[in-house]
PDB file of C-alpha atoms and ligand atoms in Angstrom:
ATOM      1  CA  LYS A   1     -49.393  65.528 -55.121  1.00 47.00           C
ATOM      2  CA  ARG A   2     -47.517  68.265 -53.513  1.00 50.00           C
ATOM      3  CA  ARG A   3     -44.504  67.394 -51.740  1.00 50.00           C
ATOM      4  CA  LEU A   4     -44.062  69.413 -48.722  1.00 53.00           C
ATOM      5  CA  ARG A   5     -40.671  70.507 -47.634  1.00 49.00           C
ATOM      6  CA  GLY A   6     -41.383  69.288 -44.334  1.00 50.00           C
ATOM      7  CA  ASP A   7     -42.222  65.900 -45.732  1.00 54.00           C
ATOM      8  CA  ILE A   8     -38.930  65.779 -47.571  1.00 52.00           C
ATOM      9  CA  ASN A   9     -37.111  67.002 -44.578  1.00 58.00           C
ATOM     10  CA  ILE A  10     -38.847  64.494 -42.473  1.00 57.00           C
ATOM     11  CA  SER A  11     -38.088  61.630 -44.817  1.00 59.00           C
ATOM     12  CA  GLU A  12     -34.526  62.873 -45.385  1.00 59.00           C
ATOM     13  CA  GLY A  13     -34.233  63.187 -41.700  1.00 59.00           C
ATOM     14  CA  LEU A  14     -35.517  59.617 -41.373  1.00 61.00           C
ATOM     15  CA  ILE A  15     -33.026  58.410 -43.930  1.00 61.00           C
ATOM     16  CA  LEU A  16     -30.209  60.328 -42.278  1.00 63.00           C
ATOM     17  CA  GLY A  17     -31.416  59.055 -38.986  1.00 67.00           C
ATOM     18  CA  ARG A  18     -31.406  55.480 -40.314  1.00 67.00           C
ATOM     19  CA  GLU A  19     -27.895  56.027 -41.653  1.00 71.00           C
ATOM     20  CA  ARG A  20     -26.811  57.365 -38.320  1.00 70.00           C
ATOM     21  CA  ASN A  21     -28.446  54.366 -36.721  1.00 77.00           C
ATOM     22  CA  TYR A  22     -26.692  52.157 -39.218  1.00 78.00           C
ATOM     23  CA  LEU A  23     -23.345  53.818 -38.576  1.00 79.00           C
ATOM     24  CA  SER A  24     -23.762  53.660 -34.841  1.00 82.00           C
ATOM     25  CA  LEU A  25     -24.805  50.016 -35.267  1.00 83.00           C
ATOM     26  CA  VAL A  26     -21.639  49.357 -37.276  1.00 85.00           C
ATOM     27  CA  SER A  27     -19.510  51.083 -34.705  1.00 85.00           C
ATOM     28  CA  SER A  28     -21.161  49.266 -31.838  1.00 86.00           C
ATOM     29  CA  CYS A  29     -20.694  46.010 -33.776  1.00 88.00           C
ATOM     30  CA  PHE A  30     -17.063  46.885 -34.187  1.00 88.00           C
ATOM     31  CA  GLN A  31     -16.758  47.651 -30.532  1.00 89.00           C
ATOM     32  CA  GLU A  32     -18.567  44.418 -29.685  1.00 90.00           C
ATOM     33  CA  GLN A  33     -16.129  42.614 -31.951  1.00 91.00           C
ATOM     34  CA  LEU A  34     -13.187  44.191 -30.142  1.00 91.00           C
ATOM     35  CA  ARG A  35     -14.733  43.303 -26.806  1.00 92.00           C
ATOM     36  CA  LEU A  36     -15.294  39.703 -27.933  1.00 93.00           C
ATOM     37  CA  LYS A  37     -11.788  39.487 -29.355  1.00 93.00           C
ATOM     38  CA  ALA A  38     -10.408  40.671 -26.034  1.00 92.00           C
ATOM     39  CA  GLN A  39     -12.617  38.116 -24.283  1.00 93.00           C
ATOM     40  CA  VAL A  40     -11.379  35.358 -26.615  1.00 93.00           C
ATOM     41  CA  ARG A  41      -7.804  36.327 -25.830  1.00 92.00           C
ATOM     42  CA  LEU A  42      -8.588  36.262 -22.130  1.00 92.00           C
ATOM     43  CA  LEU A  43     -10.256  32.858 -22.441  1.00 93.00           C
ATOM     44  CA  GLU A  44      -7.347  31.532 -24.504  1.00 93.00           C
ATOM     45  CA  TYR A  45      -5.009  32.737 -21.799  1.00 92.00           C
ATOM     46  CA  ARG A  46      -7.109  31.041 -19.136  1.00 92.00           C
ATOM     47  CA  VAL A  47      -7.239  27.786 -21.129  1.00 92.00           C
ATOM     48  CA  LYS A  48      -3.473  27.902 -21.427  1.00 91.00           C
ATOM     49  CA  GLN A  49      -3.185  28.448 -17.690  1.00 91.00           C
ATOM     50  CA  GLN A  50      -5.516  25.495 -17.090  1.00 90.00           C
ATOM     51  CA  GLN A  51      -3.474  23.341 -19.450  1.00 88.00           C
ATOM     52  CA  VAL A  52      -0.305  24.230 -17.576  1.00 87.00           C
ATOM     53  CA  LYS A  53      -2.103  23.346 -14.347  1.00 89.00           C
ATOM     54  CA  ILE A  54      -3.317  20.013 -15.781  1.00 85.00           C
ATOM     55  CA  VAL A  55       0.193  19.115 -16.911  1.00 82.00           C
ATOM     56  CA  ARG A  56       1.497  19.961 -13.438  1.00 83.00           C
ATOM     57  CA  ILE A  57      -1.235  17.891 -11.730  1.00 82.00           C
ATOM     58  CA  LEU A  58      -0.526  14.932 -14.031  1.00 76.00           C
ATOM     59  CA  GLN A  59       3.159  15.183 -13.209  1.00 74.00           C
ATOM     60  CA  GLU A  60       2.398  15.314  -9.484  1.00 74.00           C
ATOM     61  CA  LYS A  61       0.088  12.336  -9.851  1.00 69.00           C
ATOM     62  CA  GLU A  62       2.800  10.417 -11.650  1.00 63.00           C
ATOM     63  CA  ILE A  63       5.214  11.179  -8.811  1.00 62.00           C
ATOM     64  CA  GLN A  64       2.579  10.083  -6.290  1.00 63.00           C
ATOM     65  CA  TYR A  65       2.100   6.872  -8.247  1.00 56.00           C
ATOM     66  CA  ARG A  66       5.810   6.301  -8.135  1.00 53.00           C
ATOM     67  CA  ASP A  67       5.860   7.017  -4.392  1.00 56.00           C
ATOM     68  CA  SER A  68       2.913   4.740  -3.821  1.00 57.00           C
ATOM     69  CA  GLY A  69       4.959   1.931  -5.336  1.00 57.00           C
ATOM     70  CA  ASP A  70       3.473   1.587  -8.781  1.00 60.00           C
ATOM     71  CA  GLU A  71       6.816   0.806 -10.357  1.00 74.00           C
ATOM     72  CA  ASN A  72       9.163  -2.062 -10.999  1.00 83.00           C
ATOM     73  CA  SER A  73      11.436  -2.390  -7.972  1.00 91.00           C
ATOM     74  CA  VAL A  74      13.495  -5.448  -8.837  1.00 92.00           C
ATOM     75  CA  ILE A  75      17.207  -4.742  -8.432  1.00 92.00           C
ATOM     76  CA  ASP A  76      19.514  -7.174 -10.222  1.00 90.00           C
ATOM     77  CA  LEU A  77      23.005  -7.394  -8.703  1.00 90.00           C
ATOM     78  CA  GLY A  78      24.132 -10.097 -11.088  1.00 87.00           C
ATOM     79  CA  GLU A  79      25.684 -13.398 -10.038  1.00 83.00           C
ATOM     80  CA  LYS A  80      28.891 -12.088  -8.415  1.00 83.00           C
ATOM     81  CA  ARG A  81      27.884 -12.936  -4.888  1.00 90.00           C
ATOM     82  CA  GLN A  82      25.165 -14.839  -3.074  1.00 93.00           C
ATOM     83  CA  TYR A  83      23.424 -13.179  -0.166  1.00 96.00           C
ATOM     84  CA  ALA A  84      21.732 -14.873   2.778  1.00 97.00           C
ATOM     85  CA  ASP A  85      19.355 -11.980   3.502  1.00 97.00           C
ATOM     86  CA  CYS A  86      18.827  -8.216   3.101  1.00 97.00           C
ATOM     87  CA  ALA A  87      21.193  -7.440   5.985  1.00 97.00           C
ATOM     88  CA  GLU A  88      24.095  -8.890   3.986  1.00 96.00           C
ATOM     89  CA  ILE A  89      22.974  -7.015   0.886  1.00 96.00           C
ATOM     90  CA  TYR A  90      22.829  -3.756   2.849  1.00 95.00           C
ATOM     91  CA  ASN A  91      26.259  -4.252   4.339  1.00 93.00           C
ATOM     92  CA  ASP A  92      27.678  -5.010   0.909  1.00 93.00           C
ATOM     93  CA  GLY A  93      26.841  -1.408   0.021  1.00 92.00           C
ATOM     94  CA  HIS A  94      23.400  -1.740  -1.547  1.00 93.00           C
ATOM     95  CA  LYS A  95      21.283   0.789   0.338  1.00 92.00           C
ATOM     96  CA  ARG A  96      18.368   1.170  -2.049  1.00 94.00           C
ATOM     97  CA  SER A  97      15.096  -0.510  -1.049  1.00 95.00           C
ATOM     98  CA  GLY A  98      13.746  -2.986  -3.578  1.00 96.00           C
ATOM     99  CA  PHE A  99      13.483  -6.674  -4.476  1.00 97.00           C
ATOM    100  CA  TYR A 100      16.789  -8.520  -4.373  1.00 97.00           C
ATOM    101  CA  LYS A 101      17.709 -12.132  -5.016  1.00 97.00           C
ATOM    102  CA  MET A 102      18.893 -14.074  -1.972  1.00 97.00           C
ATOM    103  CA  LYS A 103      19.609 -17.609  -0.874  1.00 97.00           C
ATOM    104  CA  PRO A 104      19.647 -18.461   2.833  1.00 97.00           C
ATOM    105  CA  LEU A 105      22.296 -20.998   3.921  1.00 94.00           C
ATOM    106  CA  GLN A 106      20.106 -24.137   3.851  1.00 94.00           C
ATOM    107  CA  SER A 107      17.797 -22.982   1.073  1.00 96.00           C
ATOM    108  CA  PRO A 108      17.963 -25.195  -2.029  1.00 96.00           C
ATOM    109  CA  SER A 109      17.194 -22.282  -4.323  1.00 95.00           C
ATOM    110  CA  GLU A 110      17.306 -18.512  -4.676  1.00 96.00           C
ATOM    111  CA  PHE A 111      14.240 -16.331  -4.236  1.00 97.00           C
ATOM    112  CA  LEU A 112      13.268 -12.681  -4.477  1.00 97.00           C
ATOM    113  CA  ALA A 113      12.327 -10.688  -1.386  1.00 98.00           C
ATOM    114  CA  TYR A 114      11.858  -6.997  -0.774  1.00 97.00           C
ATOM    115  CA  CYS A 115      14.673  -5.382   1.173  1.00 97.00           C
ATOM    116  CA  ASP A 116      13.552  -2.454   3.291  1.00 96.00           C
ATOM    117  CA  MET A 117      16.673  -0.356   3.643  1.00 93.00           C
ATOM    118  CA  SER A 118      14.955   2.251   5.858  1.00 90.00           C
ATOM    119  CA  GLU A 119      14.812   2.149   9.676  1.00 85.00           C
ATOM    120  CA  GLY A 120      18.477   1.239   9.898  1.00 89.00           C
ATOM    121  CA  GLY A 121      18.357  -0.909   6.759  1.00 93.00           C
ATOM    122  CA  GLY A 122      18.810  -4.633   6.224  1.00 96.00           C
ATOM    123  CA  TRP A 123      15.185  -5.706   6.737  1.00 97.00           C
ATOM    124  CA  THR A 124      13.915  -8.673   4.722  1.00 98.00           C
ATOM    125  CA  VAL A 125      10.184  -8.238   4.123  1.00 98.00           C
ATOM    126  CA  PHE A 126       8.222 -11.509   4.165  1.00 98.00           C
ATOM    127  CA  GLN A 127       4.690 -10.117   4.118  1.00 98.00           C
ATOM    128  CA  ARG A 128       3.086  -6.947   2.799  1.00 98.00           C
ATOM    129  CA  ARG A 129      -0.505  -5.703   2.675  1.00 98.00           C
ATOM    130  CA  SER A 130      -1.106  -2.369   0.990  1.00 97.00           C
ATOM    131  CA  ASP A 131      -4.227  -2.233  -1.170  1.00 96.00           C
ATOM    132  CA  GLY A 132      -6.087  -5.540  -1.199  1.00 96.00           C
ATOM    133  CA  SER A 133      -4.893  -6.379  -4.712  1.00 96.00           C
ATOM    134  CA  GLN A 134      -3.853  -9.937  -3.781  1.00 97.00           C
ATOM    135  CA  LYS A 135      -6.047 -12.745  -2.514  1.00 97.00           C
ATOM    136  CA  PHE A 136      -4.802 -14.085   0.851  1.00 98.00           C
ATOM    137  CA  ASP A 137      -7.537 -16.685   1.315  1.00 97.00           C
ATOM    138  CA  ARG A 138      -5.356 -19.515   0.012  1.00 97.00           C
ATOM    139  CA  VAL A 139      -4.459 -23.155   0.509  1.00 98.00           C
ATOM    140  CA  TRP A 140      -1.481 -24.744   2.280  1.00 98.00           C
ATOM    141  CA  ALA A 141       0.618 -25.189  -0.866  1.00 98.00           C
ATOM    142  CA  ASP A 142       0.297 -21.477  -1.716  1.00 98.00           C
ATOM    143  CA  TYR A 143       1.354 -20.355   1.752  1.00 98.00           C
ATOM    144  CA  GLU A 144       4.189 -22.850   1.683  1.00 98.00           C
ATOM    145  CA  GLN A 145       5.589 -21.708  -1.687  1.00 97.00           C
ATOM    146  CA  GLY A 146       4.701 -18.030  -1.396  1.00 97.00           C
ATOM    147  CA  PHE A 147       2.442 -15.915  -3.575  1.00 98.00           C
ATOM    148  CA  GLY A 148       1.705 -12.367  -4.652  1.00 97.00           C
ATOM    149  CA  ASN A 149       3.454  -9.515  -6.375  1.00 96.00           C
ATOM    150  CA  PHE A 150       7.263  -9.657  -6.280  1.00 96.00           C
ATOM    151  CA  VAL A 151       7.831  -6.710  -8.607  1.00 95.00           C
ATOM    152  CA  LEU A 152       6.116  -3.568  -7.333  1.00 95.00           C
ATOM    153  CA  ARG A 153       7.415  -1.645  -4.351  1.00 93.00           C
ATOM    154  CA  ASN A 154       4.043  -1.824  -2.619  1.00 94.00           C
ATOM    155  CA  GLY A 155       3.130  -5.207  -4.066  1.00 96.00           C
ATOM    156  CA  GLU A 156       1.250  -7.499  -1.703  1.00 97.00           C
ATOM    157  CA  TYR A 157       2.885 -10.870  -1.070  1.00 98.00           C
ATOM    158  CA  TRP A 158       3.667 -13.733   1.265  1.00 98.00           C
ATOM    159  CA  LEU A 159       7.271 -14.898   0.922  1.00 98.00           C
ATOM    160  CA  GLY A 160       6.368 -18.508   1.604  1.00 98.00           C
ATOM    161  CA  ASN A 161       6.701 -20.584   4.769  1.00 98.00           C
ATOM    162  CA  LYS A 162       9.543 -22.595   3.273  1.00 98.00           C
ATOM    163  CA  ASN A 163      11.608 -19.492   2.526  1.00 98.00           C
ATOM    164  CA  LEU A 164      10.644 -17.986   5.865  1.00 98.00           C
ATOM    165  CA  HIS A 165      11.914 -21.111   7.587  1.00 98.00           C
ATOM    166  CA  TYR A 166      15.285 -21.044   5.784  1.00 98.00           C
ATOM    167  CA  LEU A 167      15.578 -17.315   6.385  1.00 98.00           C
ATOM    168  CA  THR A 168      14.858 -17.281  10.126  1.00 98.00           C
ATOM    169  CA  ASN A 169      16.847 -20.432  10.904  1.00 97.00           C
ATOM    170  CA  GLN A 170      20.151 -18.875   9.916  1.00 97.00           C
ATOM    171  CA  GLY A 171      20.543 -17.196  13.285  1.00 95.00           C
ATOM    172  CA  ASN A 172      18.800 -14.985  15.793  1.00 97.00           C
ATOM    173  CA  TYR A 173      16.299 -12.792  13.956  1.00 98.00           C
ATOM    174  CA  THR A 174      14.216  -9.848  15.132  1.00 97.00           C
ATOM    175  CA  LEU A 175      10.679  -9.545  13.772  1.00 98.00           C
ATOM    176  CA  ARG A 176       9.282  -6.094  13.117  1.00 97.00           C
ATOM    177  CA  ILE A 177       5.667  -5.488  12.135  1.00 98.00           C
ATOM    178  CA  ASP A 178       4.819  -2.029  10.745  1.00 97.00           C
ATOM    179  CA  LEU A 179       1.116  -1.170  10.772  1.00 97.00           C
ATOM    180  CA  SER A 180      -0.895   1.802   9.538  1.00 97.00           C
ATOM    181  CA  ASP A 181      -4.606   2.663   9.689  1.00 96.00           C
ATOM    182  CA  PHE A 182      -6.937   4.734   7.505  1.00 96.00           C
ATOM    183  CA  GLU A 183      -6.589   7.745   9.812  1.00 95.00           C
ATOM    184  CA  GLY A 184      -2.929   8.109   8.844  1.00 94.00           C
ATOM    185  CA  GLU A 185      -1.521   6.695  12.100  1.00 96.00           C
ATOM    186  CA  ARG A 186       1.410   4.320  12.259  1.00 97.00           C
ATOM    187  CA  ARG A 187       2.323   1.786  14.948  1.00 98.00           C
ATOM    188  CA  TYR A 188       4.790  -1.070  15.203  1.00 97.00           C
ATOM    189  CA  ALA A 189       5.380  -4.251  17.147  1.00 97.00           C
ATOM    190  CA  GLN A 190       8.786  -5.872  17.498  1.00 97.00           C
ATOM    191  CA  TYR A 191       9.686  -9.342  18.762  1.00 97.00           C
ATOM    192  CA  LYS A 192      13.041 -10.824  19.631  1.00 97.00           C
ATOM    193  CA  SER A 193      14.154 -14.267  18.472  1.00 97.00           C
ATOM    194  CA  PHE A 194      11.564 -14.836  15.756  1.00 98.00           C
ATOM    195  CA  ARG A 195      11.760 -18.224  14.116  1.00 98.00           C
ATOM    196  CA  VAL A 196       9.593 -20.370  11.877  1.00 98.00           C
ATOM    197  CA  ALA A 197      10.180 -24.128  12.130  1.00 98.00           C
ATOM    198  CA  ASP A 198      10.378 -26.553   9.220  1.00 97.00           C
ATOM    199  CA  GLU A 199       7.737 -28.325   7.176  1.00 97.00           C
ATOM    200  CA  GLU A 200       7.683 -31.348   9.524  1.00 97.00           C
ATOM    201  CA  SER A 201       6.722 -29.045  12.394  1.00 97.00           C
ATOM    202  CA  SER A 202       4.111 -27.354  10.204  1.00 97.00           C
ATOM    203  CA  TYR A 203       6.067 -24.087  10.238  1.00 98.00           C
ATOM    204  CA  GLN A 204       5.520 -23.583  13.936  1.00 98.00           C
ATOM    205  CA  LEU A 205       6.064 -20.034  15.204  1.00 97.00           C
ATOM    206  CA  SER A 206       8.359 -19.005  18.014  1.00 97.00           C
ATOM    207  CA  CYS A 207       9.268 -15.528  19.191  1.00 96.00           C
ATOM    208  CA  GLY A 208      10.531 -13.745  22.271  1.00 96.00           C
ATOM    209  CA  GLU A 209      10.054 -10.464  24.075  1.00 95.00           C
ATOM    210  CA  TYR A 210       7.753  -7.766  22.685  1.00 96.00           C
ATOM    211  CA  SER A 211       8.478  -4.057  22.344  1.00 96.00           C
ATOM    212  CA  GLY A 212       6.671  -1.367  20.357  1.00 97.00           C
ATOM    213  CA  THR A 213       3.661   0.946  20.116  1.00 97.00           C
ATOM    214  CA  ALA A 214       0.925  -1.307  18.678  1.00 97.00           C
ATOM    215  CA  GLY A 215       0.590  -3.600  21.676  1.00 96.00           C
ATOM    216  CA  ASP A 216       1.386  -7.296  21.875  1.00 95.00           C
ATOM    217  CA  SER A 217      -1.182  -9.135  19.765  1.00 95.00           C
ATOM    218  CA  LEU A 218       1.108 -11.980  18.755  1.00 95.00           C
ATOM    219  CA  THR A 219       1.708 -13.592  22.162  1.00 94.00           C
ATOM    220  CA  GLY A 220      -1.410 -12.371  23.969  1.00 87.00           C
ATOM    221  CA  GLY A 221       0.882 -10.566  26.344  1.00 83.00           C
ATOM    222  CA  PHE A 222      -1.528  -7.688  26.949  1.00 83.00           C
ATOM    223  CA  HIS A 223      -3.666  -9.696  29.376  1.00 84.00           C
ATOM    224  CA  PRO A 224      -2.883 -12.937  31.284  1.00 83.00           C
ATOM    225  CA  GLU A 225      -6.367 -14.357  30.722  1.00 82.00           C
ATOM    226  CA  VAL A 226      -6.179 -14.277  26.939  1.00 83.00           C
ATOM    227  CA  LYS A 227      -2.890 -16.160  26.692  1.00 83.00           C
ATOM    228  CA  TRP A 228      -4.435 -19.647  26.675  1.00 85.00           C
ATOM    229  CA  TRP A 229      -6.335 -18.947  23.475  1.00 87.00           C
ATOM    230  CA  ALA A 230      -4.569 -15.929  21.936  1.00 86.00           C
ATOM    231  CA  ASP A 231      -0.878 -16.749  22.270  1.00 91.00           C
ATOM    232  CA  HIS A 232       0.316 -17.472  18.737  1.00 94.00           C
ATOM    233  CA  ARG A 233       3.697 -18.710  19.965  1.00 93.00           C
ATOM    234  CA  GLY A 234       4.215 -22.422  19.543  1.00 94.00           C
ATOM    235  CA  MET A 235       1.308 -22.544  17.112  1.00 96.00           C
ATOM    236  CA  LYS A 236       1.619 -24.416  13.867  1.00 97.00           C
ATOM    237  CA  PHE A 237       0.621 -22.729  10.644  1.00 98.00           C
ATOM    238  CA  SER A 238      -2.976 -23.359   9.535  1.00 98.00           C
ATOM    239  CA  THR A 239      -4.755 -22.902   6.245  1.00 98.00           C
ATOM    240  CA  GLN A 240      -8.314 -23.669   5.099  1.00 97.00           C
ATOM    241  CA  ASP A 241      -7.133 -27.138   3.992  1.00 97.00           C
ATOM    242  CA  ARG A 242      -4.734 -27.818   6.913  1.00 98.00           C
ATOM    243  CA  ASP A 243      -6.283 -27.266  10.356  1.00 97.00           C
ATOM    244  CA  ASN A 244      -3.528 -27.116  13.006  1.00 97.00           C
ATOM    245  CA  ASP A 245      -5.301 -24.787  15.460  1.00 96.00           C
ATOM    246  CA  ASN A 246      -6.607 -25.368  19.017  1.00 95.00           C
ATOM    247  CA  TYR A 247     -10.230 -24.724  18.104  1.00 95.00           C
ATOM    248  CA  GLU A 248     -12.985 -27.301  17.484  1.00 95.00           C
ATOM    249  CA  GLY A 249     -13.748 -25.594  14.199  1.00 95.00           C
ATOM    250  CA  ASN A 250     -11.358 -24.435  11.475  1.00 96.00           C
ATOM    251  CA  CYS A 251      -9.970 -20.958  12.233  1.00 96.00           C
ATOM    252  CA  ALA A 252      -8.274 -20.560   8.848  1.00 97.00           C
ATOM    253  CA  GLU A 253     -11.483 -21.374   7.039  1.00 96.00           C
ATOM    254  CA  GLU A 254     -13.651 -19.117   9.222  1.00 96.00           C
ATOM    255  CA  ASP A 255     -11.160 -16.265   9.239  1.00 95.00           C
ATOM    256  CA  THR A 256     -10.257 -16.727   5.542  1.00 96.00           C
ATOM    257  CA  ALA A 257      -6.487 -16.579   6.007  1.00 97.00           C
ATOM    258  CA  GLY A 258      -3.389 -18.630   6.580  1.00 98.00           C
ATOM    259  CA  TRP A 259      -1.872 -17.908  10.021  1.00 98.00           C
ATOM    260  CA  TRP A 260      -0.506 -19.376  13.236  1.00 98.00           C
ATOM    261  CA  PHE A 261      -4.049 -19.619  14.607  1.00 96.00           C
ATOM    262  CA  ASN A 262      -4.673 -20.647  18.175  1.00 95.00           C
ATOM    263  CA  ARG A 263      -8.334 -20.383  19.234  1.00 93.00           C
ATOM    264  CA  CYS A 264      -8.525 -18.346  17.056  1.00 94.00           C
ATOM    265  CA  HIS A 265      -6.603 -15.063  17.214  1.00 94.00           C
ATOM    266  CA  THR A 266      -5.770 -11.574  18.418  1.00 94.00           C
ATOM    267  CA  SER A 267      -3.883 -10.932  15.191  1.00 96.00           C
ATOM    268  CA  ASN A 268      -4.840 -11.949  11.678  1.00 97.00           C
ATOM    269  CA  LEU A 269      -2.550 -10.017   9.356  1.00 98.00           C
ATOM    270  CA  ASN A 270      -3.350 -12.192   6.335  1.00 98.00           C
ATOM    271  CA  GLY A 271      -7.078 -11.452   6.658  1.00 97.00           C
ATOM    272  CA  VAL A 272      -9.497  -9.803   4.234  1.00 97.00           C
ATOM    273  CA  TYR A 273      -8.689  -6.263   3.060  1.00 98.00           C
ATOM    274  CA  TYR A 274     -11.850  -4.460   4.267  1.00 96.00           C
ATOM    275  CA  LYS A 275     -10.551  -0.864   4.624  1.00 93.00           C
ATOM    276  CA  GLY A 276     -11.190   0.162   8.211  1.00 96.00           C
ATOM    277  CA  PRO A 277     -14.262  -0.688  10.305  1.00 96.00           C
ATOM    278  CA  TYR A 278     -16.138  -3.716   9.011  1.00 96.00           C
ATOM    279  CA  THR A 279     -18.910  -6.122   9.868  1.00 95.00           C
ATOM    280  CA  ALA A 280     -18.686  -9.814   9.048  1.00 94.00           C
ATOM    281  CA  LYS A 281     -19.668 -13.203  10.456  1.00 93.00           C
ATOM    282  CA  THR A 282     -16.178 -13.647  11.907  1.00 94.00           C
ATOM    283  CA  ASP A 283     -13.298 -11.305  12.718  1.00 94.00           C
ATOM    284  CA  ASN A 284     -11.615 -12.075   9.392  1.00 96.00           C
ATOM    285  CA  GLY A 285     -10.255  -8.598   8.590  1.00 97.00           C
ATOM    286  CA  ILE A 286      -6.623  -7.530   8.824  1.00 97.00           C
ATOM    287  CA  VAL A 287      -6.673  -7.450  12.607  1.00 97.00           C
ATOM    288  CA  TRP A 288      -4.203  -6.325  15.251  1.00 97.00           C
ATOM    289  CA  TYR A 289      -6.410  -6.517  18.323  1.00 96.00           C
ATOM    290  CA  THR A 290      -4.404  -4.353  20.742  1.00 96.00           C
ATOM    291  CA  TRP A 291      -4.520  -1.372  18.425  1.00 97.00           C
ATOM    292  CA  HIS A 292      -7.938  -1.358  16.707  1.00 96.00           C
ATOM    293  CA  GLY A 293      -9.774  -4.387  18.044  1.00 94.00           C
ATOM    294  CA  TRP A 294     -11.300  -7.208  16.009  1.00 95.00           C
ATOM    295  CA  TRP A 295     -13.599  -5.106  13.855  1.00 96.00           C
ATOM    296  CA  TYR A 296     -11.149  -2.771  12.162  1.00 97.00           C
ATOM    297  CA  SER A 297      -9.160  -3.870   9.138  1.00 97.00           C
ATOM    298  CA  LEU A 298      -5.796  -2.113   8.818  1.00 98.00           C
ATOM    299  CA  LYS A 299      -4.608  -0.104   5.819  1.00 97.00           C
ATOM    300  CA  SER A 300      -1.111  -1.501   5.557  1.00 97.00           C
ATOM    301  CA  VAL A 301       1.069  -4.177   7.085  1.00 98.00           C
ATOM    302  CA  VAL A 302       4.736  -4.959   6.619  1.00 98.00           C
ATOM    303  CA  MET A 303       6.279  -7.977   8.356  1.00 98.00           C
ATOM    304  CA  LYS A 304      10.059  -8.069   8.175  1.00 98.00           C
ATOM    305  CA  VAL A 305      13.084  -9.662   9.816  1.00 98.00           C
ATOM    306  CA  ARG A 306      16.695  -8.711  10.496  1.00 97.00           C
ATOM    307  CA  PRO A 307      19.506 -10.417  12.389  1.00 97.00           C
ATOM    308  CA  ALA A 308      19.465  -9.346  16.047  1.00 96.00           C
ATOM    309  CA  ASP A 309      23.179  -8.534  15.954  1.00 93.00           C
ATOM    310  CA  PHE A 310      22.877  -6.427  12.800  1.00 93.00           C
ATOM    311  CA  GLU A 311      25.304  -3.519  12.713  1.00 88.00           C
ATOM    312  CA  PRO A 312      24.831  -1.156   9.791  1.00 82.00           C
ATOM    313  CA  ASN A 313      28.071  -0.988   7.879  1.00 76.00           C
ATOM    314  CA  VAL A 314      28.611   2.706   7.103  1.00 67.00           C
ATOM    315  CA  VAL A 315      30.237   2.682   3.684  1.00 56.00           C
TER     316      VAL A 315
HETATM  317 CA1   CA B 401      -9.445 -26.891  14.567  1.00 92.94          CA
END
């Protein structure tokens, strides 16, 4: 067979062409590799940035946790001195909020209570609601002795009617109730001359004049016609197993809380932690009627006392 020049040229051309293709393929592969390497570097950089961000977010979260009270807040002052309440502790130079040991004058034993050293300082907290972590639907003995978390800053607890009696019978105490809702609003109610009687009187409540921003839901003072059934003053403490209310039924059982129920209430701060608006058979949420009515359960509650004649000692 004759080979034609053209044929050779054509096939050589094809071969050369293939080689060129091959070379250009190699170079484009190389370029692709460079491009990918650059992309990898970029992605590595972004991952690093994200990691830095994650570390920062975790740190922020940790701080938030700390702020939200997820930490041990017990402050041990040793046995040097005995304190009757948080006001004495404050004026002895201890201005950090936390749980301190105290022993009111008539109290047979010491107990821990949270001292709120804000708002002028010296407040002894006897009740806290913050997240629904503690069960408040409890019997007489529990409410008498106290229950809940006495370690965490935002721990939910009831100090105990016995301790509350010893605490408030040392003198003239002011009651302050701090409330907050799920919309981020805060209100308070304050009462003069707050006192809880002894066991024989079933820890009967007495308090004086109201002031504040949440309205008067403890003495029914917001309307004269509600007083006969909503005034909690003079009421004995009631629990599911100890009915001391003015109602034919059992308020504590129906409203699943221990409280100074009348017939039954315009405040039920030991109620069920529902988180805002709720529906139930009875108004058994954490209720402060004059602020959010019976069908809204509050986000947080702090009930605290301080001597009426308290003067912050500026050390
Ligand atoms: Ca009854």
